[in-house]
mmCIF file of C-alpha atoms in Angstrom:
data_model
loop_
_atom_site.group_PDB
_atom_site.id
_atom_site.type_symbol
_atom_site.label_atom_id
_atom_site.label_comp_id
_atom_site.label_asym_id
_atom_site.label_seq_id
_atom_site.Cartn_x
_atom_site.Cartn_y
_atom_site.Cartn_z
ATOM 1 C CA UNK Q 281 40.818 63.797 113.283
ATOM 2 C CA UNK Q 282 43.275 61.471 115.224
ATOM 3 C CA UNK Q 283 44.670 60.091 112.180
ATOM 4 C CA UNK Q 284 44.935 63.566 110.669
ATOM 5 C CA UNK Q 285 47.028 64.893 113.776
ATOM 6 C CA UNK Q 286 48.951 60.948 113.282
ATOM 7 C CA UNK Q 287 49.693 62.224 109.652
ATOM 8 C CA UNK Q 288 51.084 65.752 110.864
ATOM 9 C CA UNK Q 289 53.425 64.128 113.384
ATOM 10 C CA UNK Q 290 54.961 61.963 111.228
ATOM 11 C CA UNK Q 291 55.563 64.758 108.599
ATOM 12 C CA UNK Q 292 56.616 66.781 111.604
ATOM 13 C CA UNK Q 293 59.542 64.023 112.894
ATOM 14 C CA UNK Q 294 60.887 63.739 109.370
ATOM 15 C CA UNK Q 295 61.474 67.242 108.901
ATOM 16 C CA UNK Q 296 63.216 66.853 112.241
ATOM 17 C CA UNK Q 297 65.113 63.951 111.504
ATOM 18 C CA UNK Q 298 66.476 65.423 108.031
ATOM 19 C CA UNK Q 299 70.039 66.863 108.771
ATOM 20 C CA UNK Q 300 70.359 70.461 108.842
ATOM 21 C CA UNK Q 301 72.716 72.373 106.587
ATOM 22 C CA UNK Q 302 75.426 73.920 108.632
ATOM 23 C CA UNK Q 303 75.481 77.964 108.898
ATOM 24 C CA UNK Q 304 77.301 79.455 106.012
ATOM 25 C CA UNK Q 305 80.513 81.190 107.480
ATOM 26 C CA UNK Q 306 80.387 83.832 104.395
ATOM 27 C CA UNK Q 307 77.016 85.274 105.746
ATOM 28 C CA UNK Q 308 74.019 85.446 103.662
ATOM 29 C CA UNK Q 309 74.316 84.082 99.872
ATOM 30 C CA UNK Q 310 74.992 87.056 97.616
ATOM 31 C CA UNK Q 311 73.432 86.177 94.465
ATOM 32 C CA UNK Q 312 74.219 88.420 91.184
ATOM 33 C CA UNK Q 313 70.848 89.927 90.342
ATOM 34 C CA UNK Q 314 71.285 91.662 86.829
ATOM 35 C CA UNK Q 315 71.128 94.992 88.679
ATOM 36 C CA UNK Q 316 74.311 93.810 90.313
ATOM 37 C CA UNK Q 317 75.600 92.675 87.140
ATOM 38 C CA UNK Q 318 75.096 95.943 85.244
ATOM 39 C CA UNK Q 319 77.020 97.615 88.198
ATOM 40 C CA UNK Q 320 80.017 95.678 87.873
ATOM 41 C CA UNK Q 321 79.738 96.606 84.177
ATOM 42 C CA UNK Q 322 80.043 100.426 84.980
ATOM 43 C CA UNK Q 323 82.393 100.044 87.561
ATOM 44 C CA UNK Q 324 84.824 97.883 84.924
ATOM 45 C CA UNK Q 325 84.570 100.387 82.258
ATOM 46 C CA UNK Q 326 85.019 103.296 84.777
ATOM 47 C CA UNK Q 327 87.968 101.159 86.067
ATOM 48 C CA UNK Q 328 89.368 100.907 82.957
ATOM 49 C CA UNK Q 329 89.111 104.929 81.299
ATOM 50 C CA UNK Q 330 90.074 106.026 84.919
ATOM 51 C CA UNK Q 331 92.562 103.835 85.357
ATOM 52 C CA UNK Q 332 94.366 104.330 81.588
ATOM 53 C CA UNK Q 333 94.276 108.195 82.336
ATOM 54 C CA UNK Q 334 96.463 107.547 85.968
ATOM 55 C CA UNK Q 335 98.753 105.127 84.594
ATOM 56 C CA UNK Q 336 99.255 107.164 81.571
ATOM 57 C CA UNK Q 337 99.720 110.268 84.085
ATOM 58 C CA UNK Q 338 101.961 108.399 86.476
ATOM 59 C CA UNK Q 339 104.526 107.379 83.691
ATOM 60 C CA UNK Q 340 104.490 110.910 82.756
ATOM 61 C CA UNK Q 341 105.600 112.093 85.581
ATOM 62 C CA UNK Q 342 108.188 109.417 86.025
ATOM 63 C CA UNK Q 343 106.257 108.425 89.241
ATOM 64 C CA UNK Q 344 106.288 105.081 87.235
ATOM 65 C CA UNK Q 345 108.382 103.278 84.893
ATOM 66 C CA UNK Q 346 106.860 101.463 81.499
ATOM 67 C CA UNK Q 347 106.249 98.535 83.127
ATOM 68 C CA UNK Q 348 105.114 99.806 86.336
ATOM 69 C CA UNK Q 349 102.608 101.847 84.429
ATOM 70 C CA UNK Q 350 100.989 98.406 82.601
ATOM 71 C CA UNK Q 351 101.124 97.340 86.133
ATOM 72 C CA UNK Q 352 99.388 99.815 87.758
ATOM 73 C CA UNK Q 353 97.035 100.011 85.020
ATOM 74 C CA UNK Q 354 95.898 96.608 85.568
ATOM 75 C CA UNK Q 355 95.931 96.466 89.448
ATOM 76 C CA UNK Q 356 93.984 99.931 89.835
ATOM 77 C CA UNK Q 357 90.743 98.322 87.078
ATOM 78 C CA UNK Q 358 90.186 95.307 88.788
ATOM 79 C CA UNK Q 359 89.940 97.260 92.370
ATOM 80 C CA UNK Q 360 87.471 99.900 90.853
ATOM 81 C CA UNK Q 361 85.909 97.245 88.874
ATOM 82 C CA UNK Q 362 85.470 95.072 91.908
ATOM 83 C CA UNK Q 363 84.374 98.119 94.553
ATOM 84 C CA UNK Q 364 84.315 101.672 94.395
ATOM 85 C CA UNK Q 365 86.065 101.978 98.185
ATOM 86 C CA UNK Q 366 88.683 99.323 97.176
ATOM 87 C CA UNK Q 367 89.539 101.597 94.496
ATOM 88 C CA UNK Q 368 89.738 104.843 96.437
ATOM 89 C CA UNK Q 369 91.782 102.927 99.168
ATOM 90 C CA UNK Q 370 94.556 102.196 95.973
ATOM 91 C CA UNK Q 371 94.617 105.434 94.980
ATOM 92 C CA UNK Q 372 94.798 107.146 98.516
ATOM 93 C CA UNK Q 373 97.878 105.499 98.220
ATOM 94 C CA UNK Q 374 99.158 106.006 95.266
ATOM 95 C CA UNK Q 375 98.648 110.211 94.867
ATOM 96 C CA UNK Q 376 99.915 110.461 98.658
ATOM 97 C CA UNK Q 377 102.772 108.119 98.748
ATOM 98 C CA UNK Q 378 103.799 109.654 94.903
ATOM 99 C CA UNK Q 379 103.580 113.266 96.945
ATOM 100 C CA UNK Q 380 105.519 112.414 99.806
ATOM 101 C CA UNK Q 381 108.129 110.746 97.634
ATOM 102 C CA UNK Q 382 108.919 113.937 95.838
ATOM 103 C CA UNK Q 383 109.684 115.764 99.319
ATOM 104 C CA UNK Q 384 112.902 116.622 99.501
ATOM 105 C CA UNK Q 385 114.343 115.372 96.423
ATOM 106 C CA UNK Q 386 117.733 116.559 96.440
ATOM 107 C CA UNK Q 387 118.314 115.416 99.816
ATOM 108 C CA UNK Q 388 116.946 112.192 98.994
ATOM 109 C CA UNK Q 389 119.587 111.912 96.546
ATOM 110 C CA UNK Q 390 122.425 112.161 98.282
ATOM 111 C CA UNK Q 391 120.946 109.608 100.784
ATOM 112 C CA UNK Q 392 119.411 106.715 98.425
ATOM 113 C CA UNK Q 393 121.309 103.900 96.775
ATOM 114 C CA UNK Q 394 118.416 103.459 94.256
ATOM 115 C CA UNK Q 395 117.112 106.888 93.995
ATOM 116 C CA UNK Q 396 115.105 107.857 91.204
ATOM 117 C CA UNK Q 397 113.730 111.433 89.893
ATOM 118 C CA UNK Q 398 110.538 111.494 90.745
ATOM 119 C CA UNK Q 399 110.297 107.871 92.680
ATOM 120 C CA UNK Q 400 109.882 106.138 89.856
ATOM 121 C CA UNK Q 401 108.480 102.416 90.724
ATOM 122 C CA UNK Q 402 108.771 99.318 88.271
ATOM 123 C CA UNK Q 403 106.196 96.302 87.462
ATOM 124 C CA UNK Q 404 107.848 94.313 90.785
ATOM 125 C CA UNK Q 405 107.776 97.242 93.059
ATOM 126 C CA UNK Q 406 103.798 97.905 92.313
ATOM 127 C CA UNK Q 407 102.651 94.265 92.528
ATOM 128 C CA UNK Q 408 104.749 93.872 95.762
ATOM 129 C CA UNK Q 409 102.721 96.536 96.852
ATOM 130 C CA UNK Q 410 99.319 95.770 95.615
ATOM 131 C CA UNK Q 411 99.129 91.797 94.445
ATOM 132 C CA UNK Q 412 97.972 90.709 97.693
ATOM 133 C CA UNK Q 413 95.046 93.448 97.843
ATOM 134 C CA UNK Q 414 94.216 92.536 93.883
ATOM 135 C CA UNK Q 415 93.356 88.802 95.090
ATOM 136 C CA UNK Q 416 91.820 89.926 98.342
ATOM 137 C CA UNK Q 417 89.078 92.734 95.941
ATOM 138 C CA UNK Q 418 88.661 89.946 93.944
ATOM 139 C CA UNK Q 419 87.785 87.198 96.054
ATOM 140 C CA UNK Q 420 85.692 89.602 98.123
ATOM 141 C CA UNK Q 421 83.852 90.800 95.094
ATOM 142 C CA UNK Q 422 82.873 87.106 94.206
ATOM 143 C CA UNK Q 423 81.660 86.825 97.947
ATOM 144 C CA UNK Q 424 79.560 89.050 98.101
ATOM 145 C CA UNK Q 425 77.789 89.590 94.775
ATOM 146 C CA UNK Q 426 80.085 92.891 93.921
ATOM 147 C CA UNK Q 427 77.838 94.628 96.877
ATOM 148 C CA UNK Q 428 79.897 96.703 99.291
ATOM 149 C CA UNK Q 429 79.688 95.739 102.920
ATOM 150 C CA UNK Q 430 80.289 97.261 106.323
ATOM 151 C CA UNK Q 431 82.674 95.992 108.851
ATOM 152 C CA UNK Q 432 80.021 93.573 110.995
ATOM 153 C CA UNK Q 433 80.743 89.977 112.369
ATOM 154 C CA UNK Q 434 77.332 89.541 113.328
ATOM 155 C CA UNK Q 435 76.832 89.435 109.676
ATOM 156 C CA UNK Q 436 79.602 87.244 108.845
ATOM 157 C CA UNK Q 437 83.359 87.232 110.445
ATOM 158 C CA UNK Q 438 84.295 86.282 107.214
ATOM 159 C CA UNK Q 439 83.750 88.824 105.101
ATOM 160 C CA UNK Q 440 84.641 91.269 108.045
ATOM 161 C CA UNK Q 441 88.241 89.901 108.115
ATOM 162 C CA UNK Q 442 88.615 89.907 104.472
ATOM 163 C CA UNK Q 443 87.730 93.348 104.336
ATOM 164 C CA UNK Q 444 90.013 94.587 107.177
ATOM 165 C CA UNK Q 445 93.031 92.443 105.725
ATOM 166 C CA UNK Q 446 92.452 94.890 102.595
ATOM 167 C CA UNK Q 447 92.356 98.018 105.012
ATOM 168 C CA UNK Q 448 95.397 96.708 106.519
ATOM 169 C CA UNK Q 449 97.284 95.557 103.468
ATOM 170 C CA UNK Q 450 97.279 99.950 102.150
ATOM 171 C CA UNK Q 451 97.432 100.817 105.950
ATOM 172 C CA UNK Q 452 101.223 98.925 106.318
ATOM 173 C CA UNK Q 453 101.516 100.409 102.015
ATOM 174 C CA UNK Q 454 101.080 103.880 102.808
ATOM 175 C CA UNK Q 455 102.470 103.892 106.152
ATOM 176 C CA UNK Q 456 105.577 102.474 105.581
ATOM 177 C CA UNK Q 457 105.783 104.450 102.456
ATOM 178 C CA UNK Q 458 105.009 107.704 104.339
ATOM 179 C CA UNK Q 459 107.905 106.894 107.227
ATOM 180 C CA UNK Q 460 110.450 106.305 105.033
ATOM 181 C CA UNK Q 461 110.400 109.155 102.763
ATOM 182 C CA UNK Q 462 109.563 111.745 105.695
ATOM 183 C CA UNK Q 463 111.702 110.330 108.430
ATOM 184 C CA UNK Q 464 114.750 110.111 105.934
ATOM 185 C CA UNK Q 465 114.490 113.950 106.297
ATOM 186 C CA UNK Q 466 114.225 114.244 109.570
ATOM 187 C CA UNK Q 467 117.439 116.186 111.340
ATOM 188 C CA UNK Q 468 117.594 113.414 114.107
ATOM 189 C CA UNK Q 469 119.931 110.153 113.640
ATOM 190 C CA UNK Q 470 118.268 107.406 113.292
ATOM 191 C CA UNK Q 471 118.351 104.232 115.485
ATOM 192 C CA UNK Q 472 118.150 100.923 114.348
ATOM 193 C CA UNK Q 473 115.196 99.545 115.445
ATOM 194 C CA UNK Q 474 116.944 96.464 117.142
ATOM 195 C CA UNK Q 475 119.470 97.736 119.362
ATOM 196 C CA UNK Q 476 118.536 101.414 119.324
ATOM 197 C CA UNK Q 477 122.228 102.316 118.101
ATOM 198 C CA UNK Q 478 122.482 105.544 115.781
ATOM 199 C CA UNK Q 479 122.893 104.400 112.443
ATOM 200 C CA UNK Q 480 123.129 106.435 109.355
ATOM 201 C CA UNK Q 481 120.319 107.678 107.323
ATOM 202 C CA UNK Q 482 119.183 104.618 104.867
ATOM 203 C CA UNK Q 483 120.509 102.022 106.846
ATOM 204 C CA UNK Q 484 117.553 99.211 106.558
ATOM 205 C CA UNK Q 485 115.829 99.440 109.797
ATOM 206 C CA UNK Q 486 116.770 103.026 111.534
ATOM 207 C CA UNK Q 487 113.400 104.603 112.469
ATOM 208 C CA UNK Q 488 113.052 108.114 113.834
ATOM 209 C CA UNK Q 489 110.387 109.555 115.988
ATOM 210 C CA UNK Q 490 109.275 112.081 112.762
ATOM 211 C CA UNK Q 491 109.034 108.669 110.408
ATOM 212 C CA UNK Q 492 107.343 106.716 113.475
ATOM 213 C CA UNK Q 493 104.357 109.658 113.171
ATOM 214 C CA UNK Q 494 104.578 109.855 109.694
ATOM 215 C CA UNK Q 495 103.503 105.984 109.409
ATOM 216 C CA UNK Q 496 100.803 106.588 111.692
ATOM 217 C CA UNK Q 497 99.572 109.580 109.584
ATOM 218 C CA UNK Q 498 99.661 107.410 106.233
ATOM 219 C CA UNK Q 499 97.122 104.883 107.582
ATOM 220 C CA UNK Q 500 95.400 107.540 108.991
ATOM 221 C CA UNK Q 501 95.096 108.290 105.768
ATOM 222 C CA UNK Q 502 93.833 105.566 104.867
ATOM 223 C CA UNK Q 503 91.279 104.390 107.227
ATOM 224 C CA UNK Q 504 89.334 108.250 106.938
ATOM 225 C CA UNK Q 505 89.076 107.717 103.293
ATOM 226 C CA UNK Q 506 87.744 103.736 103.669
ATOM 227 C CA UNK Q 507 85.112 104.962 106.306
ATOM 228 C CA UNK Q 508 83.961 108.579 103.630
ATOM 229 C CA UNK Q 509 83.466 106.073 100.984
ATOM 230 C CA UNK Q 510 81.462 103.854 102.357
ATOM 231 C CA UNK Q 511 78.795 106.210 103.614
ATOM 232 C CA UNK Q 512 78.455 106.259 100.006
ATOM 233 C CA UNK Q 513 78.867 103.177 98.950
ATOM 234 C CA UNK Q 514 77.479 100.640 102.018
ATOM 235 C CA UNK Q 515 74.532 100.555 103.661
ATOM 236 C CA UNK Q 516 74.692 99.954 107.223
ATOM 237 C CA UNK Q 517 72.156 100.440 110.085
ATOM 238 C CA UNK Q 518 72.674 103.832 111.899
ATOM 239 C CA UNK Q 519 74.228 102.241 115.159
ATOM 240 C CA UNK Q 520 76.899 99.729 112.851
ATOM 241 C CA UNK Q 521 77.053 102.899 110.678
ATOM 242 C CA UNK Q 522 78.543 104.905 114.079
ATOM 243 C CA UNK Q 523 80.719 101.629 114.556
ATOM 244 C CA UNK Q 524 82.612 102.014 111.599
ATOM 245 C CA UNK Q 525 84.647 105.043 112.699
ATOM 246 C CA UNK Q 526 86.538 102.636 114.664
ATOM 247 C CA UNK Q 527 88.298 101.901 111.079
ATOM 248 C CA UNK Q 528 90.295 105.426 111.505
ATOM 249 C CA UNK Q 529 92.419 104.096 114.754
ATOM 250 C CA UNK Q 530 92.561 101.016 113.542
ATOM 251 C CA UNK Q 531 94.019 101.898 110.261
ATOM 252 C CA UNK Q 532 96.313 104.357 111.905
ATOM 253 C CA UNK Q 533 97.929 101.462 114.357
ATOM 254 C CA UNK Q 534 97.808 99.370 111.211
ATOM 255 C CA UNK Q 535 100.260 102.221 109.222
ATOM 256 C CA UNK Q 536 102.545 102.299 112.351
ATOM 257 C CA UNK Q 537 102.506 99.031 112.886
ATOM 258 C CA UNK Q 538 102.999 98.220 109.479
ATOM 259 C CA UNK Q 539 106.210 100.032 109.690
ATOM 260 C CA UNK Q 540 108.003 98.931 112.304
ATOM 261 C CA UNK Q 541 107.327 95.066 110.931
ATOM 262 C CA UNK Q 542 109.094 96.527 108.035
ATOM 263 C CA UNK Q 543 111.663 98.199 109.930
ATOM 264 C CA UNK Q 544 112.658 95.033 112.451
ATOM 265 C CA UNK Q 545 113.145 92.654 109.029
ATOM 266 C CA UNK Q 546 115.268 95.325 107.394
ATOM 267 C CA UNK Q 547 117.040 95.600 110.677
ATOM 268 C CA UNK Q 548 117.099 91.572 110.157
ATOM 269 C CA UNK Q 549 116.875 89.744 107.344
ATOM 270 C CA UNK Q 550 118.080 92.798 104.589
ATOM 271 C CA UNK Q 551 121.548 93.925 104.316
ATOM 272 C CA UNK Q 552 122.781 97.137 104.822
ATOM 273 C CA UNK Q 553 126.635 98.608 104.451
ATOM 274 C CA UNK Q 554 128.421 101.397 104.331
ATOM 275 C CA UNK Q 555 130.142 101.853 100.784
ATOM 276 C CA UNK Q 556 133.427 104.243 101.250
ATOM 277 C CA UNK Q 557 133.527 104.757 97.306
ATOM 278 C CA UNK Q 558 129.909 106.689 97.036
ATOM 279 C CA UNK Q 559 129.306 107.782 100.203
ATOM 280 C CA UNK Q 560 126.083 106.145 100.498
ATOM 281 C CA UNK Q 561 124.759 103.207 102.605
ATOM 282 C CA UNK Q 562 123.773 100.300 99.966
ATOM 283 C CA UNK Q 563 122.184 96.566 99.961
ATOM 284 C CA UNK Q 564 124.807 94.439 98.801
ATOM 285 C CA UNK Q 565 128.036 93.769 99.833
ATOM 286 C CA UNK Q 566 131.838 94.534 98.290
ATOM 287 C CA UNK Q 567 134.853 95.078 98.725
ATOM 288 C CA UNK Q 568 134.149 98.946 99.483
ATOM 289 C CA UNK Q 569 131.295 98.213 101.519
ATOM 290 C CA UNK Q 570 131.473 97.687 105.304
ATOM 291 C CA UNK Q 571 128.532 96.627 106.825
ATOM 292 C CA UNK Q 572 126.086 98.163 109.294
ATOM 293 C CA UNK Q 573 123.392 95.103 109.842
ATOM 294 C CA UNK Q 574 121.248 92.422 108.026
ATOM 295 C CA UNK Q 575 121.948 89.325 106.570
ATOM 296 C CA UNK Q 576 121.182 88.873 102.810
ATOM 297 C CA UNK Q 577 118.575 87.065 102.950
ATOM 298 C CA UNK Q 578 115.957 89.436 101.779
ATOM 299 C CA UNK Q 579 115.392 92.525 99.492
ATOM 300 C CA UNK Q 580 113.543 95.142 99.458
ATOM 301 C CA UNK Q 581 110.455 94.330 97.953
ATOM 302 C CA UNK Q 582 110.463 90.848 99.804
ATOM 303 C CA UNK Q 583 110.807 92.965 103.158
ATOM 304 C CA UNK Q 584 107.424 95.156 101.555
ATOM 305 C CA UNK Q 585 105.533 92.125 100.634
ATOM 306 C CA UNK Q 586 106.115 90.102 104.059
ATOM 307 C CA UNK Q 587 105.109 93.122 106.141
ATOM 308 C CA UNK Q 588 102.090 94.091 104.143
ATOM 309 C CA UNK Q 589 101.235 90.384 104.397
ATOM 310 C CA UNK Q 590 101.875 90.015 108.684
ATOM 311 C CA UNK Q 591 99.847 93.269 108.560
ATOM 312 C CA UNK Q 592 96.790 92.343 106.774
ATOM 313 C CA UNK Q 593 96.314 89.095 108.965
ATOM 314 C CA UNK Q 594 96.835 91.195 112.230
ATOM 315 C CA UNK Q 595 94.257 93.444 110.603
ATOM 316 C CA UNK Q 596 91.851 91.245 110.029
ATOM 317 C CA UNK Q 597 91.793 89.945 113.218
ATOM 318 C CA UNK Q 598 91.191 93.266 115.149
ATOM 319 C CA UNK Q 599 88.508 93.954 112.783
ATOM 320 C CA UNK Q 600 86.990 90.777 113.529
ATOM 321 C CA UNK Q 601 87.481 91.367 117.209
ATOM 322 C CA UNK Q 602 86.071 94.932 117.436
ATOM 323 C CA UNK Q 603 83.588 94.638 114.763
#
């Protein structure tokens, strides 16, 4: 007996004396049963037919160009094909931005260096607004086993900040998207965001109260349609289930913030000038041109791709934080 209790200690103190792996900041392992694996196999192929028929649609309706549409193509598979609600959260944006961009058309004309019937976006202009989401999907996909997940930092802080830089990263999209081609047709002068100082309309930076709610309302947009997909997508316990609304205010400070990050580097680091020849205010400078604000050291879609960036890390954090 004593030398059988003599035994068990000594197994019991090298069990203690092994070091102990460290806890895994990802959460619990997500392995790829072949259940998971034959999802990811529908969701690609329903990626790829839904995803041919938009892009095919979109270039139709000159909401994209050629190359925009190959783009777009691409971008909009690997989200479905990596989550349902990563999917959805694309093309919340996508159909409601393309809407809002077709408001008020011939006023937009008049107004816009670069207009184009129908908004019409190219390869750069869709990546700018969707490459950093396309890694994020992807990464998170690998993660987790290509199982949705709620917002939970219990579970892992991780995972919980990747997901709300995605949420954030269409939040600053959409509601950036949303201000400028609403508050461009708002009757009130706009102010540069800087100084306050009425500017005229499409000078990089001017914000008006109706494009300031209009931001808010695009992330809006897309925090309601993260939090309906996952109750069909994620399973969550009824009390973290309840938690998850807190996505909606989130996402709608996330489109308003989004905006004025976008607004106060126009108002910065982009150009902006009056040109006297076609009565518009444009991005680069001339001998016509006199200039409003901004130094050249950004364009547009490097102003698009640093805000959606600063966003999504904000984002994440408050996610992390309330989550």
């Amino acid at each position: 007996m004593i030398d059988l209790v003599s035994k068990n200690s000594r197994v019991d103190l090298q069990r203690k004396s092994q070091p102990q792996s460290p806890p895994n900041p990802l959460g619990s392992h997500r392995s790829l049963s072949p259940m998971a694996v034959a999802s990811i196999a529908v969701r690609s192929a329903v990626g790829a037919a839904l995803s041919a028929v938009i892009a095919a649609r979109a270039v139709r309706r000159r909401s994209l160009d050629v190359s925009g549409g190959v783009a777009g193509f691409a971008v909009m598979a690997i989200h479905l094909a990596c989550g349902y609600r990563y999917g959805a959260l694309l093309l919340a944006f996508f159909f409601t931005s393309s809407k809002v961009t077709k408001i008020g058309e011939d006023r937009k004309r008049r107004v816009e260096e670069d207009f184009k019937e129908g908004g019409q976006r190219n390869w750069m202009q869709v990546l700018a607004n969707s490459a950093i989401a396309t890694v994020l999907v992807i990464f998170l996909a690998i993660t987790t086993g290509g199982q949705d997940q709620c917002l939970d930092s219990n579970d892992s802080k991780f995972i919980t900040g990747i997901i709300g830089s995605i949420i954030g990263h269409y939040c600053c999209c959409n509601g950036d998207t949303w201000s400028s081609e609403i508050g461009v047709l708002s009757d009130e002068q706009p102010r540069l965001i800087t100084t306050l100082k009425p500017v005229r309309k499409g000078t990089n930076g001017g914000v008006t109260l109706q494009g300031l709610l209009a931001a808010t309302a695009g992330g809006l947009t897309i925090g309601l349609t993260f939090v309906a997909v996952g109750l069909m997508t994620a399973e969550c316990s009824f009390k973290m289930g309840l938690r998850q609304l807190l996505a909606i205010p989130i996402s709608a400070a996330a489109g308003l913030l989004g905006s004025l990050i976008d607004s106060l580097l126009g108002a910065t680091l982009q150009f902006s000038g009056y040109c006297s020849v076609r009565k518009k205010v444009v991005s680069k400078r001339g001998p016509t041109v006199t200039k409003i604000s901004g130094m050249t050291i950004l364009d547009n879609d490097a102003v698009n791709a640093v805000s959606v960036l600063l966003t999504a890390v904000i984002t994440a954090y408050a996610c992390i934080f309330f989550f």
